[in-house]
Coordinates of C-alpha atoms and ligand atoms in Angstrom, one line a residue:
X1 CA 143.9 -23.7 157.0
X2 CA 142.4 -20.7 155.4
X3 CA 144.2 -18.8 152.6
X4 CA 144.4 -15.8 154.9
X5 CA 146.4 -17.7 157.4
X6 CA 148.8 -18.7 154.7
X7 CA 149.0 -15.3 153.1
X8 CA 148.4 -12.7 155.8
X9 CA 147.5 -9.3 154.3
X10 CA 149.7 -6.2 154.9
X11 CA 148.2 -2.8 154.5
X12 CA 149.8 0.6 154.0
X13 CA 147.9 2.4 156.7
X14 CA 147.4 6.1 156.0
X15 CA 147.0 6.7 159.8
X16 CA 150.5 5.4 160.8
X17 CA 152.1 5.8 157.4
X18 CA 153.4 2.3 157.8
X19 CA 152.8 -1.1 156.3
X20 CA 151.0 -3.1 159.0
X21 CA 149.9 -6.7 159.2
X22 CA 146.1 -6.9 159.0
X23 CA 144.5 -8.1 162.2
X24 CA 140.7 -8.0 162.1
X25 CA 138.5 -6.7 165.0
X26 CA 136.5 -9.9 164.8
X27 CA 138.5 -13.0 163.7
X28 CA 137.7 -14.1 160.2
X29 CA 135.6 -11.0 159.4
X30 CA 136.4 -7.8 157.7
X31 CA 134.4 -4.6 157.9
X32 CA 135.0 -2.1 155.1
X33 CA 133.5 1.3 154.7
X34 CA 134.1 3.3 151.5
X35 CA 132.9 6.9 150.9
X36 CA 130.6 6.6 148.0
X37 CA 129.7 9.2 145.3
X38 CA 127.8 12.4 145.8
X39 CA 125.0 11.6 143.3
X40 CA 124.6 14.9 141.6
X41 CA 126.3 14.1 138.3
X42 CA 127.4 11.2 136.1
X43 CA 130.4 9.4 137.7
X44 CA 133.6 10.0 135.7
X45 CA 136.5 7.7 135.2
X46 CA 138.4 9.2 138.1
X47 CA 135.7 8.3 140.5
X48 CA 135.6 4.8 139.1
X49 CA 139.3 4.3 139.7
X50 CA 138.7 4.8 143.5
X51 CA 135.7 2.4 143.6
X52 CA 137.6 -0.2 141.5
X53 CA 140.5 -0.2 143.9
X54 CA 138.1 -1.0 146.8
X55 CA 136.3 -3.6 144.6
X56 CA 139.5 -5.5 144.2
X57 CA 140.4 -5.1 147.9
X58 CA 137.0 -6.5 148.9
X59 CA 137.2 -9.3 146.4
X60 CA 140.6 -10.3 147.6
X61 CA 139.6 -10.5 151.3
X62 CA 136.7 -12.7 150.3
X63 CA 138.9 -14.9 148.1
X64 CA 141.2 -15.4 151.1
X65 CA 138.3 -16.8 153.1
X66 CA 137.2 -13.7 155.2
X67 CA 133.6 -12.9 155.7
X68 CA 133.4 -9.3 154.4
X69 CA 130.8 -6.7 155.1
X70 CA 131.3 -4.0 152.5
X71 CA 129.5 -0.7 153.1
X72 CA 129.6 2.1 150.6
X73 CA 127.3 5.0 151.0
X74 CA 125.4 7.3 148.7
X75 CA 125.8 11.0 149.6
X76 CA 122.5 12.6 148.8
X77 CA 122.5 15.6 151.1
X78 CA 125.0 17.9 152.9
X79 CA 127.8 17.9 150.4
X80 CA 128.0 21.6 149.5
X81 CA 129.5 23.1 146.4
X82 CA 133.2 23.7 147.0
X83 CA 133.2 21.0 149.8
X84 CA 132.8 23.9 152.2
X85 CA 130.4 24.8 155.1
X86 CA 128.7 27.6 153.2
X87 CA 127.0 27.5 149.9
X88 CA 124.5 25.5 147.9
X89 CA 124.0 21.8 148.4
X90 CA 125.4 20.0 145.3
X91 CA 122.1 18.0 144.9
X92 CA 119.8 21.0 145.4
X93 CA 121.8 23.0 142.9
X94 CA 121.5 20.3 140.3
X95 CA 117.8 19.9 141.0
X96 CA 117.4 23.6 140.4
X97 CA 119.4 23.5 137.1
X98 CA 117.6 20.4 135.8
X99 CA 114.3 21.5 137.2
X100 CA 113.7 18.3 139.0
X101 CA 113.0 17.2 142.6
X102 CA 116.3 16.6 144.6
X103 CA 115.3 13.0 145.0
X104 CA 114.8 12.7 141.2
X105 CA 118.4 13.8 140.9
X106 CA 119.5 11.3 143.5
X107 CA 117.7 8.5 141.8
X108 CA 118.9 9.4 138.3
X109 CA 122.6 9.5 139.2
X110 CA 122.5 6.6 141.6
X111 CA 121.1 4.5 138.8
X112 CA 123.9 5.8 136.5
X113 CA 126.5 4.8 139.1
X114 CA 125.0 1.3 139.5
X115 CA 124.9 0.8 135.8
X116 CA 128.5 1.9 135.2
X117 CA 129.6 -0.2 138.2
X118 CA 128.0 -3.3 136.6
X119 CA 129.6 -2.6 133.2
X120 CA 133.0 -2.5 135.0
X121 CA 132.1 -5.8 136.8
X122 CA 132.2 -4.2 140.3
X123 CA 130.4 -6.1 143.0
X124 CA 127.6 -4.2 144.7
X125 CA 128.3 -3.3 148.3
X126 CA 126.5 -5.4 151.0
X127 CA 124.9 -2.3 152.4
X128 CA 124.5 1.0 150.5
X129 CA 123.1 3.5 153.1
X130 CA 122.2 7.0 152.2
X131 CA 122.7 10.2 154.2
X132 CA 119.0 11.2 154.0
X133 CA 118.1 7.7 155.4
X134 CA 120.1 8.5 158.5
X135 CA 119.0 12.0 159.6
X136 CA 117.9 10.8 163.1
X137 CA 121.3 9.2 163.8
X138 CA 123.0 12.4 162.7
X139 CA 120.9 14.5 165.0
X140 CA 121.6 12.1 167.9
X141 CA 125.3 12.2 167.2
X142 CA 125.3 16.0 167.1
X143 CA 123.4 16.0 170.5
X144 CA 126.1 13.8 172.0
X145 CA 128.9 16.1 170.9
X146 CA 127.0 19.1 172.3
X147 CA 126.6 17.3 175.6
X148 CA 130.3 16.6 175.7
X149 CA 131.0 20.3 175.2
X150 CA 132.7 19.6 171.8
X151 CA 130.1 21.4 169.7
X152 CA 128.2 24.7 170.0
X153 CA 125.0 26.1 168.5
X154 CA 124.7 29.4 166.6
X155 CA 121.5 30.5 164.9
X156 CA 120.2 27.0 164.5
X157 CA 123.5 25.6 163.2
X158 CA 125.8 23.4 165.2
X159 CA 129.6 23.4 164.7
X160 CA 132.3 21.1 166.0
X161 CA 134.8 22.9 168.3
X162 CA 138.1 21.8 166.9
X163 CA 140.3 23.7 169.4
X164 CA 138.4 22.3 172.3
X165 CA 138.7 18.8 170.9
X166 CA 142.4 19.3 170.3
X167 CA 143.0 20.2 174.0
X168 CA 142.7 16.5 174.8
X169 CA 143.0 14.8 171.4
X170 CA 145.0 15.1 168.3
X171 CA 143.1 16.8 165.4
X172 CA 145.2 16.3 162.3
X173 CA 146.6 12.9 163.1
X174 CA 145.5 11.4 159.8
X175 CA 146.5 14.2 157.5
X176 CA 149.6 15.1 159.5
X177 CA 148.5 18.7 159.9
X178 CA 148.5 20.8 163.0
X179 CA 145.9 23.3 163.9
X180 CA 148.3 26.3 164.1
X181 CA 149.2 25.8 160.4
X182 CA 145.6 25.3 159.5
X183 CA 144.7 28.5 161.3
X184 CA 147.3 30.5 159.4
X185 CA 146.3 29.3 156.0
X186 CA 143.2 30.2 154.0
X187 CA 140.8 33.0 154.4
X188 CA 140.0 34.5 157.8
X189 CA 136.6 34.6 159.4
X190 CA 134.6 37.8 158.8
X191 CA 131.6 39.3 160.7
X192 CA 129.2 37.2 158.6
X193 CA 130.7 33.9 159.9
X194 CA 129.0 32.1 162.7
X195 CA 131.8 29.8 163.6
X196 CA 134.0 30.6 166.5
X197 CA 137.1 29.5 164.6
X198 CA 137.6 29.0 160.9
X199 CA 138.9 25.5 161.5
X200 CA 135.6 24.4 163.1
X201 CA 133.2 22.5 160.8
X202 CA 129.5 22.1 160.5
X203 CA 127.6 19.2 162.1
X204 CA 124.2 20.6 161.4
X205 CA 123.2 23.6 159.2
X206 CA 120.2 25.8 159.6
X207 CA 118.2 25.9 156.4
X208 CA 116.4 29.0 155.2
X209 CA 112.7 28.5 154.1
X210 CA 113.8 28.4 150.4
X211 CA 116.2 25.6 151.0
X212 CA 114.4 22.5 149.6
X213 CA 116.2 19.8 151.5
X214 CA 115.5 20.3 155.2
X215 CA 114.5 18.3 158.3
X216 CA 113.2 19.1 161.8
X217 CA 115.8 19.1 164.5
X218 CA 116.2 20.3 168.1
X219 CA 117.8 23.4 166.5
X220 CA 115.1 24.1 164.0
X221 CA 114.8 23.1 160.4
X222 CA 118.1 22.2 158.8
X223 CA 120.3 19.6 157.2
X224 CA 123.4 17.6 158.3
X225 CA 127.0 18.4 157.6
X226 CA 128.8 16.3 155.0
X227 CA 131.3 14.6 157.3
X228 CA 128.8 13.5 159.8
X229 CA 126.9 11.0 157.5
X230 CA 130.0 8.8 157.1
X231 CA 130.6 8.7 160.9
X232 CA 127.1 7.6 161.8
X233 CA 126.6 5.2 158.9
X234 CA 130.0 3.5 159.3
X235 CA 129.6 3.0 163.0
X236 CA 125.9 1.9 162.7
X237 CA 126.8 -0.9 160.3
X238 CA 130.3 -1.8 161.3
X239 CA 130.7 -0.9 165.0
X240 CA 132.4 1.9 167.0
X241 CA 135.8 0.5 165.9
X242 CA 136.0 -1.3 162.6
X243 CA 138.6 -2.6 160.3
X244 CA 139.0 -0.6 157.1
X245 CA 137.9 2.8 155.9
X246 CA 138.6 3.9 152.4
X247 CA 138.2 6.6 149.9
X248 CA 140.1 8.8 147.4
X249 CA 143.2 10.6 148.6
X250 CA 141.4 13.9 148.2
X251 CA 139.0 12.9 151.1
X252 CA 141.8 12.4 153.7
X253 CA 141.4 16.1 154.7
X254 CA 139.1 17.4 155.8
X255 CA 136.5 14.7 155.3
X256 CA 138.2 11.8 157.0
X257 CA 140.0 13.9 159.6
X258 CA 136.6 15.3 160.7
X259 CA 135.2 11.8 160.8
X260 CA 137.8 10.7 163.3
X261 CA 137.2 13.7 165.5
X262 CA 133.5 13.2 165.5
X263 CA 133.8 9.6 166.5
X264 CA 136.5 10.0 169.1
X265 CA 134.7 12.9 170.6
X266 CA 131.8 10.6 171.4
X267 CA 133.3 7.2 172.0
X268 CA 136.9 8.0 173.0
X269 CA 137.8 5.2 170.6
X270 CA 139.6 5.3 167.3
X271 CA 136.9 4.5 164.8
X272 CA 139.1 2.8 162.2
X273 CA 142.1 0.5 162.4
X274 CA 143.3 0.8 158.8
X275 CA 142.8 3.9 156.6
X276 CA 143.3 3.2 152.9
X277 CA 143.5 6.0 150.4
X278 CA 143.6 5.4 146.7
X279 CA 145.4 7.8 144.5
X280 CA 144.0 10.0 141.7
X281 CA 143.5 9.3 138.0
X282 CA 145.2 12.1 136.2
X283 CA 145.2 13.5 132.7
X284 CA 148.4 15.1 131.6
X285 CA 149.4 15.1 135.3
X286 CA 146.3 16.9 136.5
X287 CA 143.6 15.3 138.6
X288 CA 140.6 14.2 136.5
X289 CA 137.7 16.2 137.6
X290 CA 134.6 17.5 136.1
X291 CA 135.3 21.1 137.1
X292 CA 138.7 21.0 135.4
X293 CA 137.0 19.9 132.2
X294 CA 139.3 17.0 131.7
X295 CA 137.0 14.2 132.7
X296 CA 135.5 11.4 130.6
X297 CA 132.4 9.6 131.3
X298 CA 132.7 5.8 130.9
X299 CA 130.3 5.7 128.0
X300 CA 132.5 8.3 126.1
X301 CA 135.3 6.0 126.6
X302 CA 133.4 3.0 125.2
X303 CA 132.3 4.9 122.2
X304 CA 135.5 6.8 121.7
X305 CA 133.4 9.9 121.5
X306 CA 135.5 12.6 123.3
X307 CA 138.1 15.1 122.0
X308 CA 140.8 13.6 124.2
X309 CA 140.2 10.0 122.9
X310 CA 141.7 8.7 119.7
X311 CA 139.3 5.7 119.7
X312 CA 137.0 3.5 121.7
X313 CA 138.2 1.2 124.5
X314 CA 136.2 -1.6 126.1
X315 CA 135.3 -1.7 129.8
X316 CA 137.6 -4.6 130.6
X317 CA 140.5 -2.9 128.8
X318 CA 139.9 0.1 131.1
X319 CA 139.6 -2.2 134.2
X320 CA 142.9 -3.9 133.2
X321 CA 144.5 -0.5 132.6
X322 CA 143.7 0.6 136.1
X323 CA 144.9 -2.6 137.7
X324 CA 148.3 -2.2 136.1
X325 CA 149.2 0.4 138.6
X326 CA 149.2 0.1 142.4
X327 CA 146.2 1.9 144.0
X328 CA 148.4 4.2 145.9
X329 CA 150.2 5.6 142.8
X330 CA 148.7 8.2 140.6
X331 CA 147.7 6.8 137.2
X332 CA 147.9 9.0 134.2
X333 CA 145.5 8.5 131.4
X334 CA 146.7 8.3 127.8
X335 CA 145.6 6.8 124.5
X336 CA 148.9 5.0 124.3
X337 CA 148.6 3.5 127.7
X338 CA 145.1 2.3 127.0
X339 CA 146.2 0.7 123.7
X340 CA 149.0 -1.1 125.5
X341 CA 146.5 -2.3 128.1
X342 CA 144.2 -3.6 125.4
X343 CA 147.0 -5.8 124.0
X344 CA 147.8 -7.0 127.5
X345 CA 144.2 -7.8 128.4
X346 CA 143.8 -9.8 125.2
X347 CA 146.9 -11.8 125.8
X348 CA 145.7 -12.6 129.3
X349 CA 142.3 -13.6 128.1
X350 CA 143.8 -15.8 125.4
X351 CA 145.6 -17.6 128.2
X352 CA 142.4 -17.8 130.2
X353 CA 140.5 -19.4 127.4
X354 CA 143.3 -21.7 126.4
X355 CA 144.0 -23.1 129.9
X356 CA 140.4 -24.4 130.2
X357 CA 141.1 -27.4 127.8
X358 CA 144.6 -28.1 128.8
X359 CA 144.9 -31.2 131.1
X360 CA 147.8 -32.9 132.7
X361 CA 148.4 -36.6 132.7
X362 CA 151.7 -36.9 134.6
X363 CA 152.5 -37.7 138.2
X364 CA 155.6 -35.9 139.2
X365 CA 154.8 -33.5 142.2
X366 CA 158.4 -32.8 142.8
X367 CA 159.5 -32.1 139.3
X368 CA 161.1 -28.8 138.4
X369 CA 158.0 -27.8 136.6
X370 CA 155.7 -28.6 139.5
X371 CA 158.0 -26.5 141.7
X372 CA 157.9 -23.7 139.3
X373 CA 154.1 -23.8 139.4
X374 CA 154.1 -23.7 143.2
X375 CA 156.5 -20.7 143.2
X376 CA 154.3 -18.8 140.8
X377 CA 151.2 -19.4 142.8
X378 CA 153.0 -18.4 145.9
X379 CA 154.3 -15.2 144.4
X380 CA 150.8 -14.4 143.1
X381 CA 149.4 -14.5 146.6
X382 CA 152.3 -12.9 148.3
X383 CA 152.1 -9.9 146.1
X384 CA 148.4 -9.5 146.4
X385 CA 148.8 -9.8 150.2
X386 CA 151.5 -7.2 150.1
X387 CA 149.1 -4.2 150.1
X388 CA 147.0 -5.5 147.2
X389 CA 149.7 -5.2 144.5
X390 CA 147.7 -5.8 141.4
X391 CA 150.5 -4.5 139.2
X392 CA 152.8 -7.3 140.3
X393 CA 150.0 -9.8 140.3
X394 CA 149.4 -9.0 136.6
X395 CA 153.1 -9.4 135.9
X396 CA 153.0 -12.9 137.4
X397 CA 149.9 -13.8 135.6
X398 CA 151.8 -13.0 132.4
X399 CA 154.6 -15.3 133.4
X400 CA 151.9 -18.0 134.0
X401 CA 150.4 -17.2 130.6
X402 CA 153.7 -17.9 128.9
X403 CA 153.6 -21.4 130.4
X404 CA 150.1 -21.9 129.3
X405 CA 151.0 -20.9 125.8
X406 CA 154.0 -23.3 125.9
X407 CA 151.8 -26.1 126.9
X408 CA 149.3 -25.2 124.2
X409 CA 152.0 -24.9 121.6
X410 CA 153.2 -28.3 122.7
X411 CA 156.6 -27.0 124.0
X412 CA 155.6 -28.8 127.1
X413 CA 153.9 -32.1 126.9
X414 CA 150.9 -33.0 129.1
X415 CA 152.9 -36.0 130.3
X416 CA 155.5 -33.7 131.9
X417 CA 152.8 -32.1 134.0
X418 CA 151.9 -33.4 137.4
X419 CA 148.1 -33.6 137.6
X420 CA 147.7 -32.1 141.0
X421 CA 150.2 -29.3 140.6
X422 CA 148.7 -28.4 137.3
X423 CA 145.2 -28.4 138.9
X424 CA 146.4 -25.9 141.5
X425 CA 148.0 -23.7 138.9
X426 CA 144.9 -23.7 136.8
X427 CA 142.7 -22.8 139.8
X428 CA 145.0 -20.0 141.1
X429 CA 145.4 -18.6 137.6
X430 CA 141.7 -18.5 136.7
X431 CA 140.4 -17.4 140.1
X432 CA 142.9 -14.6 140.4
X433 CA 141.9 -13.3 137.0
X434 CA 138.1 -13.5 137.4
X435 CA 137.3 -13.6 141.1
X436 CA 139.9 -11.3 142.4
X437 CA 140.8 -8.9 139.6
X438 CA 137.3 -9.1 138.2
X439 CA 138.5 -9.4 134.6
X440 CA 136.0 -11.2 132.4
X441 CA 136.2 -12.4 128.8
X442 CA 134.5 -9.9 126.5
X443 CA 132.4 -10.5 123.4
X444 CA 135.1 -9.7 121.0
X445 CA 133.2 -8.6 117.9
X446 CA 135.8 -8.0 115.2
X447 CA 138.3 -9.8 117.3
X448 CA 136.6 -13.2 116.8
X449 CA 136.2 -12.4 113.1
X450 CA 139.9 -11.9 113.0
X451 CA 140.4 -15.3 114.5
X452 CA 138.2 -16.8 111.7
X453 CA 140.4 -15.1 109.1
X454 CA 143.6 -16.5 110.7
X455 CA 142.0 -20.0 110.7
X456 CA 141.2 -19.6 107.0
X457 CA 144.8 -18.6 106.2
X458 CA 146.0 -21.6 108.2
X459 CA 143.8 -23.8 106.0
X460 CA 145.1 -22.3 102.8
X461 CA 148.7 -22.7 104.1
X462 CA 148.0 -26.4 104.8
X463 CA 146.7 -26.9 101.3
X464 CA 149.8 -25.1 99.9
X465 CA 152.1 -27.4 101.8
X466 CA 150.1 -30.5 100.7
X467 CA 150.7 -29.2 97.1
X468 CA 154.4 -28.9 98.0
X469 CA 154.1 -25.1 97.4
X470 CA 156.5 -24.3 100.3
X471 CA 157.2 -20.8 99.0
X472 CA 153.5 -19.9 99.4
X473 CA 153.2 -21.6 102.8
X474 CA 156.3 -19.8 104.2
X475 CA 155.0 -16.5 102.8
X476 CA 151.7 -16.9 104.7
X477 CA 153.6 -17.7 107.9
X478 CA 156.1 -14.9 107.5
X479 CA 153.6 -12.2 106.6
X480 CA 151.3 -13.2 109.4
X481 CA 154.3 -13.0 111.8
X482 CA 155.0 -9.4 110.6
X483 CA 151.4 -8.6 111.4
X484 CA 151.8 -9.9 115.0
X485 CA 150.3 -13.3 114.5
X486 CA 152.6 -16.3 115.3
X487 CA 151.8 -19.7 113.9
X488 CA 152.9 -22.8 115.8
X489 CA 153.0 -26.1 114.0
X490 CA 152.3 -29.0 116.3
X491 CA 151.5 -32.7 116.1
X492 CA 147.8 -31.9 116.1
X493 CA 147.9 -29.1 113.6
X494 CA 148.7 -25.4 113.6
X495 CA 147.8 -23.0 116.3
X496 CA 148.4 -19.3 116.6
X497 CA 148.9 -16.5 119.1
X498 CA 148.7 -12.7 118.9
X499 CA 151.9 -10.9 120.0
Ligands
AMP1 P1 132.7 12.6 144.8 O1 131.5 12.2 144.0 O2 133.3 13.9 144.3 O3 132.4 12.7 146.3 O4 133.8 11.5 144.7 C1 133.6 10.2 144.8 C2 134.9 9.5 145.0 O5 135.7 9.6 143.8 C3 135.8 10.0 146.2 O6 136.3 8.9 146.9 C4 136.9 10.7 145.5 O7 138.1 10.7 146.2 C5 137.0 9.9 144.2 N1 137.7 10.7 143.1 C6 137.3 11.9 142.6 N2 138.1 12.3 141.6 C7 139.0 11.3 141.4 C8 140.1 11.1 140.5 N3 140.5 11.9 139.5 N4 140.8 9.9 140.6 C9 140.5 9.0 141.6 N5 139.4 9.2 142.4 C10 138.7 10.3 142.4
ZN2 ZN1 132.6 9.8 153.5

């Protein structure tokens, strides 16, 4: 029996707004498509929160025994400034400002993204397609929509006809909007506009001769619309209907809504069974975004070099901090929250290192303790399978850490532990921390030196005891305690833990 049979996954589907039991299109397989970054600037911590959420989701599916194909694209053309249909391409604009070729910009920021992903221990996607690598497919898809009468051409540009589509389908079903409301809001079309209706969106845009990124098409030289790339790349690699499509909540409308319309318009099939949207990283309640000036780059966080930061925080502390909240809730950044996460991460990692050398010698599979282990393992999986609740999973891992520390501090003797139950406990604990949550022990630098200092104090205390200087030995214990270091005296010597 696979773990996924024992712990079926439930997903909050943004399409139905319900929690639904996950049933894959192809048994035992999961296809996931996540909208990747537009590579025109360094990725900030907000972007990384979204990618981290999907990293954990992918890792968990794999851990449960599914064969996962994880596709995450690189947007390297078509995403215009302001996310609109008019204006400069984000990549071209940056190329102009940095006086580089657009593809140099793409290369530079793709490499930055990969490097940052690695530092956060995010697994690379199985396929990382780019929009410029799929121009032909985008042209073909546009042609099909034209043939179906769901698109129209004006001056070498092609637009999706939303009203026409909505006559027989439901445009707005993902975002819960209706086209009458959309038509009433925002600015109206003026005589300059080519679109028939302001709610229409670009599939292909005509490019003027001074536009650097342009390709031949049946409608003249131009470039694809932003929404189209994800439609063609997701269906090319995952099929006309695939399992999961993800991205940040800010992409739900218009980007993902348009993706659905473009796919359904051609195939008459829903492209995605489960839509997952991760929520925003905020700073003082405001979305972290470069344009608002409240974003940090990961390296600023690791160096502490940013006016909003009181000090530096390590990559794993940041990863842990993000996992402490559910992906669908907003997460507010603060120095205090990161400091608390740092403590939590260290406590967990102490448990992780400690458990390695703790072995059981007993044989009591039905003892109270063995049952407690089973319950904790069960609860770990049940919570992860309940819409990937990393916050609850961490809480359970802390309960498990307390047991690890009790065993280490000899509050529980190895003889009381059933060998097999302990083995299962150890495997679940370790694999959930590293394989699923992707948390790894870090080179601790000053932290390991601190450990050496505590060892030295333990040695001096032992010598004081041997010289029957109990006043001094108690003083060392009490003062360490007040500094957050607890000493535990056991048969095999004294150990310590950090509060
Ligand atoms: P972009 O490069 O702007 O296309 O964004 C890449 C991804 O980062 C998208 O999935 C966005 O939804 C996501 N994103 C942008 N800002 C934030 C934020 N403050 N918190 C979480 N995700 C974000
Ligand atoms: Zn996309």
